[in-house]
PDB file of C-alpha atoms in Angstrom:
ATOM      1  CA  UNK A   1       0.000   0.000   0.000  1.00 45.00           C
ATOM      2  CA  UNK A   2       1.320   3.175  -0.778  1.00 47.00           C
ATOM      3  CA  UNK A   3       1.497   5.883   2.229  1.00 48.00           C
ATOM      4  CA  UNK A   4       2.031   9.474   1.528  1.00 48.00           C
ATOM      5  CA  UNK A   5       3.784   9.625   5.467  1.00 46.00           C
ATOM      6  CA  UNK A   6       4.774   6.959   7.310  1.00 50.00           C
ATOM      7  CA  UNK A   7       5.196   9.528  10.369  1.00 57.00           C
ATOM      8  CA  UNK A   8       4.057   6.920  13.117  1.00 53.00           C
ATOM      9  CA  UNK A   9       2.487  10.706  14.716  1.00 66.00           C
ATOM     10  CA  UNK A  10       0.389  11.517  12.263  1.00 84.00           C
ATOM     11  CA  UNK A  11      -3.357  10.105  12.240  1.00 90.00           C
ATOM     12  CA  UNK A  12      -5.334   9.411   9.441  1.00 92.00           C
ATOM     13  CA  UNK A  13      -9.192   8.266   8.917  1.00 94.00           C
ATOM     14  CA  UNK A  14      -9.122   4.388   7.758  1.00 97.00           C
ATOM     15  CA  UNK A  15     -11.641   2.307   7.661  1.00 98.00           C
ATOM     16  CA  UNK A  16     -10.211  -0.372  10.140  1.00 98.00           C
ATOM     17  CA  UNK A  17     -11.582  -4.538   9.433  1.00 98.00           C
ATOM     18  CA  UNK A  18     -10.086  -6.856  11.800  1.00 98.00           C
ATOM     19  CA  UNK A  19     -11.087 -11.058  10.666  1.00 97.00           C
ATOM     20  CA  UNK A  20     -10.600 -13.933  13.154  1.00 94.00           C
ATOM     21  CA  UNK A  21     -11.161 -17.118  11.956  1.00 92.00           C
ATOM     22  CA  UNK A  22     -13.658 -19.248  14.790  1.00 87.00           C
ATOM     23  CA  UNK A  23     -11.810 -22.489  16.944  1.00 79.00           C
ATOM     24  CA  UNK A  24      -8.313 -21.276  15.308  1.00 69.00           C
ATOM     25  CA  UNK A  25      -7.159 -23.363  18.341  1.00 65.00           C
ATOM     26  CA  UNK A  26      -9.047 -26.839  17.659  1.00 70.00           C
ATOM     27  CA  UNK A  27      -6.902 -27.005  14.552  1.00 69.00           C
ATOM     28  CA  UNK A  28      -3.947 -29.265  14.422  1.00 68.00           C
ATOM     29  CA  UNK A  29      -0.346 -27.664  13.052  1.00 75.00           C
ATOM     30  CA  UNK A  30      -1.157 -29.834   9.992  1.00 74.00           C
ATOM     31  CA  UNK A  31      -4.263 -28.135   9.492  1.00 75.00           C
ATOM     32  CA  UNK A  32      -3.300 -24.496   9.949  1.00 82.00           C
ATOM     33  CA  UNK A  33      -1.663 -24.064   6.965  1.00 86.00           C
ATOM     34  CA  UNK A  34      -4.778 -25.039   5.029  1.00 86.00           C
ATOM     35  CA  UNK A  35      -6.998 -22.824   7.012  1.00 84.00           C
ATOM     36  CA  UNK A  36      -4.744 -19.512   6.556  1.00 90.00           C
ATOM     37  CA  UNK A  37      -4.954 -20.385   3.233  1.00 90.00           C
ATOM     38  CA  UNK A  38      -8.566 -20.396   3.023  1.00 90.00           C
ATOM     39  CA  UNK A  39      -8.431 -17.057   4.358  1.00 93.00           C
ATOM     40  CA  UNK A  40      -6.173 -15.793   2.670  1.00 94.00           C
ATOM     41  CA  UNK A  41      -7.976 -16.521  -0.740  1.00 94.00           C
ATOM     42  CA  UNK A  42     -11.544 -15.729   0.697  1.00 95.00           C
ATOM     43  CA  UNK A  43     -10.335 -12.197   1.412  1.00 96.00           C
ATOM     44  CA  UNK A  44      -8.345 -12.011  -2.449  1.00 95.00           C
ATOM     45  CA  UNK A  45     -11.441 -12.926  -4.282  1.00 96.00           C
ATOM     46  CA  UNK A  46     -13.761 -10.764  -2.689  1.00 96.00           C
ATOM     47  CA  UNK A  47     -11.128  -7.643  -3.058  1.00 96.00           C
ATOM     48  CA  UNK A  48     -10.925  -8.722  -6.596  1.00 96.00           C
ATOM     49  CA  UNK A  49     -14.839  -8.968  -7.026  1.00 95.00           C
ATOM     50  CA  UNK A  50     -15.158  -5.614  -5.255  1.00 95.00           C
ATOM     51  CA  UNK A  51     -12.781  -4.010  -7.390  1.00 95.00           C
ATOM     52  CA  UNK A  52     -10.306  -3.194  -4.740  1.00 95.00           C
ATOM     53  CA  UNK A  53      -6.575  -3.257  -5.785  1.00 91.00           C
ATOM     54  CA  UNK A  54      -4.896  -5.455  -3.283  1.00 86.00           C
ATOM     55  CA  UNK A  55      -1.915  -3.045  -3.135  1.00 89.00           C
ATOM     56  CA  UNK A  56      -4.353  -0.496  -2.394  1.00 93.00           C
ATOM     57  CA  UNK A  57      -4.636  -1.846   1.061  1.00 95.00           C
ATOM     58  CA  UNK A  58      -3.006  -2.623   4.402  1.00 95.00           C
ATOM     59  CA  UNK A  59      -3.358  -5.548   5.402  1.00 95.00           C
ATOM     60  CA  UNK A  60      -1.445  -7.459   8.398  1.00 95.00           C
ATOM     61  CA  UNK A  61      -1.132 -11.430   9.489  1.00 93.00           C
ATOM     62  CA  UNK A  62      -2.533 -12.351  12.893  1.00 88.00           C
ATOM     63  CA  UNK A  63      -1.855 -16.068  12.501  1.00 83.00           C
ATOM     64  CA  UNK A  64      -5.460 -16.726  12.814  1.00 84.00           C
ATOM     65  CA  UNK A  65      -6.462 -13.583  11.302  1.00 91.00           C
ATOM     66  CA  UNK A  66      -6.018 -10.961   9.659  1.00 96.00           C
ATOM     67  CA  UNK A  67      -6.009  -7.247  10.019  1.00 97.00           C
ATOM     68  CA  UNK A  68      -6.911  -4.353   7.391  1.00 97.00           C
ATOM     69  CA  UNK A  69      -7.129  -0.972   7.059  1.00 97.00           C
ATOM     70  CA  UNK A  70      -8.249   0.822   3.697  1.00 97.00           C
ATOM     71  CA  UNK A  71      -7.307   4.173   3.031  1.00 95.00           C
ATOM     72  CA  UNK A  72     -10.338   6.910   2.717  1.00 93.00           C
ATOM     73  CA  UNK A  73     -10.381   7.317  -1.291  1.00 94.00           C
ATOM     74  CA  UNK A  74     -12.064   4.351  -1.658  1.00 96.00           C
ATOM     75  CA  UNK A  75     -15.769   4.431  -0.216  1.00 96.00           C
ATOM     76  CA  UNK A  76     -16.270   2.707   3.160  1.00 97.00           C
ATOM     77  CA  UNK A  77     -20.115   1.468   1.281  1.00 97.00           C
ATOM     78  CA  UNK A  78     -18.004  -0.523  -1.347  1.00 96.00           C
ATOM     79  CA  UNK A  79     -16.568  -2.834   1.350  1.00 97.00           C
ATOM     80  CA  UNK A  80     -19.683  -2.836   3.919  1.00 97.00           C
ATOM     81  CA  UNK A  81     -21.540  -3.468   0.913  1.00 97.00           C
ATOM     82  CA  UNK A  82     -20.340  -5.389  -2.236  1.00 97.00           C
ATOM     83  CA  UNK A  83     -16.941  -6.633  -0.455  1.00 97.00           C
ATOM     84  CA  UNK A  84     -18.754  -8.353   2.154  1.00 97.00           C
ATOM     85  CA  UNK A  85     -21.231  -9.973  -0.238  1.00 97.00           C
ATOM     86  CA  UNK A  86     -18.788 -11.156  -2.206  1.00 97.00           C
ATOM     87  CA  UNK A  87     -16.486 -12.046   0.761  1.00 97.00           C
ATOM     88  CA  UNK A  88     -19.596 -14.275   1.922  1.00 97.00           C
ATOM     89  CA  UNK A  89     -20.224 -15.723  -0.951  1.00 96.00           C
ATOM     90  CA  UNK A  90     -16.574 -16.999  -1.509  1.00 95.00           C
ATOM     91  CA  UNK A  91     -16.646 -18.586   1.954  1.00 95.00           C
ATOM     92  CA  UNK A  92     -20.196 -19.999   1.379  1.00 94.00           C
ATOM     93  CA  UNK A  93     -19.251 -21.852  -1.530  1.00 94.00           C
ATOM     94  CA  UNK A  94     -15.612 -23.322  -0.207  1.00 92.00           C
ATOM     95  CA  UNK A  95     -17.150 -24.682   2.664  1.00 90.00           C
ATOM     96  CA  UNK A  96     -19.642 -26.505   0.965  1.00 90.00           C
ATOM     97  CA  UNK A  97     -16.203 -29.093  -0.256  1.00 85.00           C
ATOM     98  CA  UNK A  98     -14.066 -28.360   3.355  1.00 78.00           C
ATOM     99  CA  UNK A  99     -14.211 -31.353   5.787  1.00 80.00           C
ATOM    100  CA  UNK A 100     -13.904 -28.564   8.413  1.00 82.00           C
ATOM    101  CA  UNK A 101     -15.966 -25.569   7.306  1.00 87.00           C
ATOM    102  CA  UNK A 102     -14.237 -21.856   7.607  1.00 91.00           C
ATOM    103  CA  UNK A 103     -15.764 -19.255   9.801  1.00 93.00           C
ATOM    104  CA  UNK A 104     -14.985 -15.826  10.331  1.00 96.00           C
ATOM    105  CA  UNK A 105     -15.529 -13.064  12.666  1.00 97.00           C
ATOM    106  CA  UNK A 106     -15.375  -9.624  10.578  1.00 98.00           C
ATOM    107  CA  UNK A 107     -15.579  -6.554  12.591  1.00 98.00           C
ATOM    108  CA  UNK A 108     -15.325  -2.722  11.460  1.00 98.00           C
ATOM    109  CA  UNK A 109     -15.003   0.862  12.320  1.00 98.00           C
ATOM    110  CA  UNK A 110     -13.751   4.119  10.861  1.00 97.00           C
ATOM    111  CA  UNK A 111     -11.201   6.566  12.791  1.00 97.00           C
ATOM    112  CA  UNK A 112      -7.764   7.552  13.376  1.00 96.00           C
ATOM    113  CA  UNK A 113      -5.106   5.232  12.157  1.00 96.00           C
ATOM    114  CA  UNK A 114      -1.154   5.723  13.016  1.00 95.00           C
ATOM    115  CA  UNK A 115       1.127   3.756  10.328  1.00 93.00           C
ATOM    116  CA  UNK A 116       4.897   2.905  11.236  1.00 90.00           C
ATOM    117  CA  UNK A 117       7.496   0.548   9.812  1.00 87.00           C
ATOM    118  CA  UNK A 118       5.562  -2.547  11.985  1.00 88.00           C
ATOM    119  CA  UNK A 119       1.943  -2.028  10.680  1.00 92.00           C
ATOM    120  CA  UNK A 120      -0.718  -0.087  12.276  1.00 94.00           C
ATOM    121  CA  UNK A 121      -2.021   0.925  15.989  1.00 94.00           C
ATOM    122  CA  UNK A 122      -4.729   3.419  17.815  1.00 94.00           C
ATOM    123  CA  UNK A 123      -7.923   3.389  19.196  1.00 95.00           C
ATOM    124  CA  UNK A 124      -9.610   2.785  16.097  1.00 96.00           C
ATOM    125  CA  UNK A 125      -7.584  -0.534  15.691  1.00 96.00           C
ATOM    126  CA  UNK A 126      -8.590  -1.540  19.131  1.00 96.00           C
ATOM    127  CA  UNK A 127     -12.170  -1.065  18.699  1.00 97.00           C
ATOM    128  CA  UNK A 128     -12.408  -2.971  15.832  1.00 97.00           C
ATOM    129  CA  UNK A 129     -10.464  -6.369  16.943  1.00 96.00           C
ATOM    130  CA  UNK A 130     -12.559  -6.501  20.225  1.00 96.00           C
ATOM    131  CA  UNK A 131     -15.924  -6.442  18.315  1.00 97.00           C
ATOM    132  CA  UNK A 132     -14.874  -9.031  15.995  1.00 97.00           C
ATOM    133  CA  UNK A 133     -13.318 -10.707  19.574  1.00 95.00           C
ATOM    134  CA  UNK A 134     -16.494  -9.931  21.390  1.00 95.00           C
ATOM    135  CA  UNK A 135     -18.272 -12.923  22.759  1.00 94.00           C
ATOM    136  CA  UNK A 136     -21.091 -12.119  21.330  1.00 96.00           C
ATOM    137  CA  UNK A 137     -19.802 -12.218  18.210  1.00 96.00           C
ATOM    138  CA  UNK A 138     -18.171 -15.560  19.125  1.00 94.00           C
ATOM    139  CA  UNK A 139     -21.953 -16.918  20.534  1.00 94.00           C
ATOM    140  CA  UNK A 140     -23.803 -15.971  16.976  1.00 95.00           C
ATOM    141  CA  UNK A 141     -21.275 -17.195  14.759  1.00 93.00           C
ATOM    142  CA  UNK A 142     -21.416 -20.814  16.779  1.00 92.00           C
ATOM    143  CA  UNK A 143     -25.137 -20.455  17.623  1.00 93.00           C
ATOM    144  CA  UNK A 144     -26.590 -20.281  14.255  1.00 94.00           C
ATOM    145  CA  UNK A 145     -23.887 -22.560  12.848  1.00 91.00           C
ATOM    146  CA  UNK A 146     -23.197 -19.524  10.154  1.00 94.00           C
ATOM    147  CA  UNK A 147     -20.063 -19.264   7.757  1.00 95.00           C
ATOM    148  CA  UNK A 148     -19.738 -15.577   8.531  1.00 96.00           C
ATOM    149  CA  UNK A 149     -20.632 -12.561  10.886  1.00 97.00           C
ATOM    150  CA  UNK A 150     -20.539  -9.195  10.796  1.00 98.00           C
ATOM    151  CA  UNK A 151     -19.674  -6.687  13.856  1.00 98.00           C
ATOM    152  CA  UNK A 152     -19.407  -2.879  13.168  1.00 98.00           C
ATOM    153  CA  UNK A 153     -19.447   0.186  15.629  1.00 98.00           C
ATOM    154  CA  UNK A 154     -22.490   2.485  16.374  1.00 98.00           C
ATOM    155  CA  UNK A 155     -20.972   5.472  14.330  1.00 97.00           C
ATOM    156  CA  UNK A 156     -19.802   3.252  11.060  1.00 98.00           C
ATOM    157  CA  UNK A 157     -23.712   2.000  11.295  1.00 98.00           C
ATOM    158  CA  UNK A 158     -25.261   5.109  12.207  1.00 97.00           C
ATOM    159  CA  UNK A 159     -22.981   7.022   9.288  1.00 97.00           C
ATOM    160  CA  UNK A 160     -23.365   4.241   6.776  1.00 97.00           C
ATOM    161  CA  UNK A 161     -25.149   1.349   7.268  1.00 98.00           C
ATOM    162  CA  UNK A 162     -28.676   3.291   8.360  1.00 97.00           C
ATOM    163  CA  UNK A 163     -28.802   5.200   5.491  1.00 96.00           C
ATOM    164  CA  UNK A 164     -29.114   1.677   3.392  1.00 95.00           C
ATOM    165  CA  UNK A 165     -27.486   1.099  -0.665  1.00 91.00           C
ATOM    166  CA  UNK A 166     -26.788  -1.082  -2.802  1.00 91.00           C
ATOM    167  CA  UNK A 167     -25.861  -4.302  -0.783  1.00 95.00           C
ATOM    168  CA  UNK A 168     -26.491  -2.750   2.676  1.00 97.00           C
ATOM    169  CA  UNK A 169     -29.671  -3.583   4.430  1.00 97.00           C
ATOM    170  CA  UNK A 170     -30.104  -1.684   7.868  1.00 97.00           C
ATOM    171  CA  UNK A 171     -32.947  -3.872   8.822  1.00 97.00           C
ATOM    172  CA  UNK A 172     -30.683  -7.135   9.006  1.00 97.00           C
ATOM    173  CA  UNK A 173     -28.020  -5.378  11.557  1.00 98.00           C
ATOM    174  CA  UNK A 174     -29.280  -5.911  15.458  1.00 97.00           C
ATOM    175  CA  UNK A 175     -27.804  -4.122  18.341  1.00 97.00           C
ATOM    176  CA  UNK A 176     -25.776  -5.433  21.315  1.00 96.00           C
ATOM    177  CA  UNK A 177     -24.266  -3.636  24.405  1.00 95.00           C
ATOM    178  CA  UNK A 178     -20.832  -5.362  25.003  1.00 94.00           C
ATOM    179  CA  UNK A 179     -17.621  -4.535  27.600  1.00 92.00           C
ATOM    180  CA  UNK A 180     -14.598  -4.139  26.373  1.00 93.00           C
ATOM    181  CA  UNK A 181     -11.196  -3.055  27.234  1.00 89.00           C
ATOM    182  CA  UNK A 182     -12.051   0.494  26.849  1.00 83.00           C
ATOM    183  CA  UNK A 183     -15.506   0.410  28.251  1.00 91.00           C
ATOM    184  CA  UNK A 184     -19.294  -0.240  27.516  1.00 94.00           C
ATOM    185  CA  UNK A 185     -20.055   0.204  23.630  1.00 96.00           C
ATOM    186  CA  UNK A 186     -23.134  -0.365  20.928  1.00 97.00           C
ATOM    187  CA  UNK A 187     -22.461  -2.531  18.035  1.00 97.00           C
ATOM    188  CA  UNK A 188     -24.255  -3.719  15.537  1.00 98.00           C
ATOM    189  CA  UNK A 189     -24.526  -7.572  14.465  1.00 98.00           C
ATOM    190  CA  UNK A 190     -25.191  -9.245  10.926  1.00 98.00           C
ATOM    191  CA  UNK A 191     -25.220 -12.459   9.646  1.00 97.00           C
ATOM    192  CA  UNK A 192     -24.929 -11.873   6.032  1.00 95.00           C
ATOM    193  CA  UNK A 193     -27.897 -13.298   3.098  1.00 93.00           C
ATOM    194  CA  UNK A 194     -30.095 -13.896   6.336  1.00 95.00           C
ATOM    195  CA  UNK A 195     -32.445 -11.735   8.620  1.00 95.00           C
ATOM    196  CA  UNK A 196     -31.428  -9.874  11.354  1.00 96.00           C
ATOM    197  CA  UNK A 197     -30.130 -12.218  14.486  1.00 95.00           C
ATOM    198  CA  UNK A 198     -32.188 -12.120  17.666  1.00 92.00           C
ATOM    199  CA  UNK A 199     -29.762 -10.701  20.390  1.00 88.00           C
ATOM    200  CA  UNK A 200     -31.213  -9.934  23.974  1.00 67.00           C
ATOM    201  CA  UNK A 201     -30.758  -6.124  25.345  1.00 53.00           C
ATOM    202  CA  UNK A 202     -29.143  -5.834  28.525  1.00 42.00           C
ATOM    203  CA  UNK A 203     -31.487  -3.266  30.933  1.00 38.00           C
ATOM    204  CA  UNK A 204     -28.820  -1.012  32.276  1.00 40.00           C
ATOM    205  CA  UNK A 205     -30.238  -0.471  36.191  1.00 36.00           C
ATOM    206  CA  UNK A 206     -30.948   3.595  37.373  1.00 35.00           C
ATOM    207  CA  UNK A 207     -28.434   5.076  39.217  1.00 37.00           C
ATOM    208  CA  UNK A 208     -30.816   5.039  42.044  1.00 35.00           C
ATOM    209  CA  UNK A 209     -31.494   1.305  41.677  1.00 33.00           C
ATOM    210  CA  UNK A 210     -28.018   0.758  41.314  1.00 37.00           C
ATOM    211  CA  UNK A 211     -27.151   2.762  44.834  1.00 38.00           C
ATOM    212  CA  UNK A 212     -30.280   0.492  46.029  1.00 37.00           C
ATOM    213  CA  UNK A 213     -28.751  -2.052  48.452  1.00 35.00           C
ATOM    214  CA  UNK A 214     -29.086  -5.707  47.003  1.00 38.00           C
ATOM    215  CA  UNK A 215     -29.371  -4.744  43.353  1.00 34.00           C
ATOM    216  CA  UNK A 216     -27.276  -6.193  40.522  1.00 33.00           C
ATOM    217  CA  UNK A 217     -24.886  -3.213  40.110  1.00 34.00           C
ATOM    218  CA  UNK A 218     -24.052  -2.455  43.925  1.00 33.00           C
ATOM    219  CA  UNK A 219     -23.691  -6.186  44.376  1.00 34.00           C
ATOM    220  CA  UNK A 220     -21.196  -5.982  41.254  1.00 33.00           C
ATOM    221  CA  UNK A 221     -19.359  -2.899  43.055  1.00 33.00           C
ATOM    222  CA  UNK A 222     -19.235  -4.417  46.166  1.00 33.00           C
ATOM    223  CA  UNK A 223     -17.319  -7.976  44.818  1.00 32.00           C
ATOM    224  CA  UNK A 224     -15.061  -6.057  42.927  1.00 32.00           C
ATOM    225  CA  UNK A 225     -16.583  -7.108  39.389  1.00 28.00           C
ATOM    226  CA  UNK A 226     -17.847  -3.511  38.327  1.00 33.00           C
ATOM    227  CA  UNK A 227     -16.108  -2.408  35.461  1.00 35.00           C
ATOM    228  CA  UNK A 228     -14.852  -5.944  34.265  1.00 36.00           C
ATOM    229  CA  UNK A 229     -14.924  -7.248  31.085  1.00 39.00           C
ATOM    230  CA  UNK A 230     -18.036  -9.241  30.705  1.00 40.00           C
ATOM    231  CA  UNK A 231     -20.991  -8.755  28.446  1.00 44.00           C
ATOM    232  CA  UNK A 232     -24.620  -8.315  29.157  1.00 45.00           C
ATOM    233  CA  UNK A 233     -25.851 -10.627  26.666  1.00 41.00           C
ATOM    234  CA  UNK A 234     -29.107 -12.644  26.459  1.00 43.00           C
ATOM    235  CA  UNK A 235     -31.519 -14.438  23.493  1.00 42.00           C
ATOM    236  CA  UNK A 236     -34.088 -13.537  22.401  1.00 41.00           C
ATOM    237  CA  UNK A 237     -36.645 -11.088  24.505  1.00 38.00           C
ATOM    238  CA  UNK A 238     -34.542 -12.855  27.767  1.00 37.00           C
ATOM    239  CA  UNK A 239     -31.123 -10.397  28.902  1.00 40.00           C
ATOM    240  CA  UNK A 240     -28.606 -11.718  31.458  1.00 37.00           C
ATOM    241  CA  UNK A 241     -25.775  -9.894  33.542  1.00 41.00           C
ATOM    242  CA  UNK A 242     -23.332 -12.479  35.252  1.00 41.00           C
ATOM    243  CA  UNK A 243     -22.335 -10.986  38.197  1.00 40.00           C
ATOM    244  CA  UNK A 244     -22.052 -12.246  42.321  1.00 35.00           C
ATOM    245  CA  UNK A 245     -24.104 -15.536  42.717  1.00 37.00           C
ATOM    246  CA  UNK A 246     -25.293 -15.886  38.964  1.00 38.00           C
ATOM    247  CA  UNK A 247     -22.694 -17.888  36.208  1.00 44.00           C
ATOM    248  CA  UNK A 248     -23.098 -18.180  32.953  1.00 44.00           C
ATOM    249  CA  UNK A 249     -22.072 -21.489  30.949  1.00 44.00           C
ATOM    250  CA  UNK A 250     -21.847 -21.476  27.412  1.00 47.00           C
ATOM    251  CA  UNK A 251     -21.204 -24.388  25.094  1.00 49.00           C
ATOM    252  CA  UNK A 252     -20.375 -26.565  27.976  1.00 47.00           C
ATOM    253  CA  UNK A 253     -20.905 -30.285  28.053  1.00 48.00           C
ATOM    254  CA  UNK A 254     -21.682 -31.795  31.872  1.00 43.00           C
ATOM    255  CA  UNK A 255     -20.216 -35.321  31.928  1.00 49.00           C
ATOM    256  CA  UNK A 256     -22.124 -36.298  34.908  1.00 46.00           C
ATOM    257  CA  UNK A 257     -24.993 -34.581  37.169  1.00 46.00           C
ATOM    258  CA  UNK A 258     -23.802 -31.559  38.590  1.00 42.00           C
ATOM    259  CA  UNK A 259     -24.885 -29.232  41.328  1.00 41.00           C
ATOM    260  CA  UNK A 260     -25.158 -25.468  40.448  1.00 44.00           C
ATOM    261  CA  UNK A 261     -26.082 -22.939  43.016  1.00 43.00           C
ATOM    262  CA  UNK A 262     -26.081 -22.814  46.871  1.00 38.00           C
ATOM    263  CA  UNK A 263     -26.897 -24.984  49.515  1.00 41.00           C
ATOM    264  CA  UNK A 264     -29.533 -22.877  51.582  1.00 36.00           C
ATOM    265  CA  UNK A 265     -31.100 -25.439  53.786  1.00 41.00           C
ATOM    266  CA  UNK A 266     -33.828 -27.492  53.382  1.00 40.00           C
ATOM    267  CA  UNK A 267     -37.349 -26.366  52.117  1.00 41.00           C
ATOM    268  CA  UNK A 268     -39.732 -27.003  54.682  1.00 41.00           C
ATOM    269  CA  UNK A 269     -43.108 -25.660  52.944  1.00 41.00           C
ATOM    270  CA  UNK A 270     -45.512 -28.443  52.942  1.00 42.00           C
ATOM    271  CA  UNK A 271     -48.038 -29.128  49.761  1.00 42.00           C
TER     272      UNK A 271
END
């Protein structure tokens, strides 16, 4: 990609697209290879499709990943849109022949982007690997089985996607609060050729509930979780908050009966 300053100080608008590739670590050292491959030509053929020079772009290795950034002259719609219908497609139609089928986390936002000698770093960077990291992210792309999904921030969808165009359907994007690193965000959740997925709201508590003695966020405060990196996540018209006496298990297989909860003594009501 060709950079009119490489001054690791100066900050330019990128659009930012971080891709993980799902149970990167169930795959043997044999199999790697193969799957970075995959990748590798996945993301090739839909720049190609899109009409997106591949020197035109940054792009990075993560091992099980990669990580872009496209410079502002070419329109952030062209890769929301047509790149990541074609980038869907190409997956779509490789897995149909892979004994273990290829999926992908994409995530993306727009903002300041510092280049050096090593690749590329800010906020803007950050934001965009922990949505495609996310676990809700993680949860759709395993819960509905799907070859792809798509994360993006609350201003790249309130800037671009809302408005709509060719290839970009507000309507099949669904919101989710999630914690990260940096603190509580909105992002918005597609799984691409299908309707918009169901994701459960988390109900952020009043301050004065909160200050309330018992409630979910004081409890939180008081056993040091507030401020911690989990999600409020739920399915459906259902929302959850793990937090004190509540866990959450996810894909988890029980091997033999198992007690979850407290002992609190024995019922004694009588029918």
């Amino acid at each position: 990609m060709e950079h009119d300053a490489l001054d690791a100080g100066e900050a330019r608008y990128e659009l930012v697209i971080s891709v993980d590739a799902r149970g990167s670590g169930q795959y043997s050292d044999a199999e790697k290879p193969l799957m970075r491959r995959q990748i590798y030509e996945v993301l090739e053929t839909a720049f190609a499709q899109a009409g997106v020079g591949r020197n035109a772009v940054h792009l990075e290795d993560r091992g099980d990943g990669v990580l872009i950034s496209v410079p502002g002259r070419i329109a952030v719609a062209r890769l929301l849109g047509l790149w990541m219908t074609e980038l869907h497609e190409k997956l779509r139609l490789d897995n149909r022949r892979e004994r273990r089928p290829l999926g992908l986390r994409v995530a993306m936002h727009v903002g300041p982007v510092r280049h050096d000698s090593e690749g590329i770093c800010g906020d803007a960077v950050n934001l965009a690997c922990g949505l495609a990291d996310s676990s809700v992210a993680r949860h759709l792309l395993e819960r509905e089985q799907a070859d792809l999904v798509l994360a993006v921030s609350e201003s790249l969808y309130r800037e671009v996607v809302a408005p709509g165009g060719k290839f970009i359907d507000p309507d099949r994007f669904a919101p989710a609060r999630i914690t990260l690193k940096g603190g509580e965000v909105t992002a918005w959740f597609q799984l691409p050729g299908r309707p918009a997925p169901a994701l459960g709201q988390p109900t952020a508590p009043s301050s004065s509930t909160a200050a309330a003695s018992g409630s979910p966020a004081a409890d939180e405060a008081e056993d040091g979780y507030e401020g911690g990196e989990r999600d409020g996540y739920g399915d459906g018209d259902a929302a959850y908050r793990a937090g004190r006496d509540m866990n959450v298990f996810r894909d988890t297989t029980f091997e033999r009966s198992v007690h979850i909860g407290h002992n609190i003594g024995t019922d004694r009501r009588k029918d």
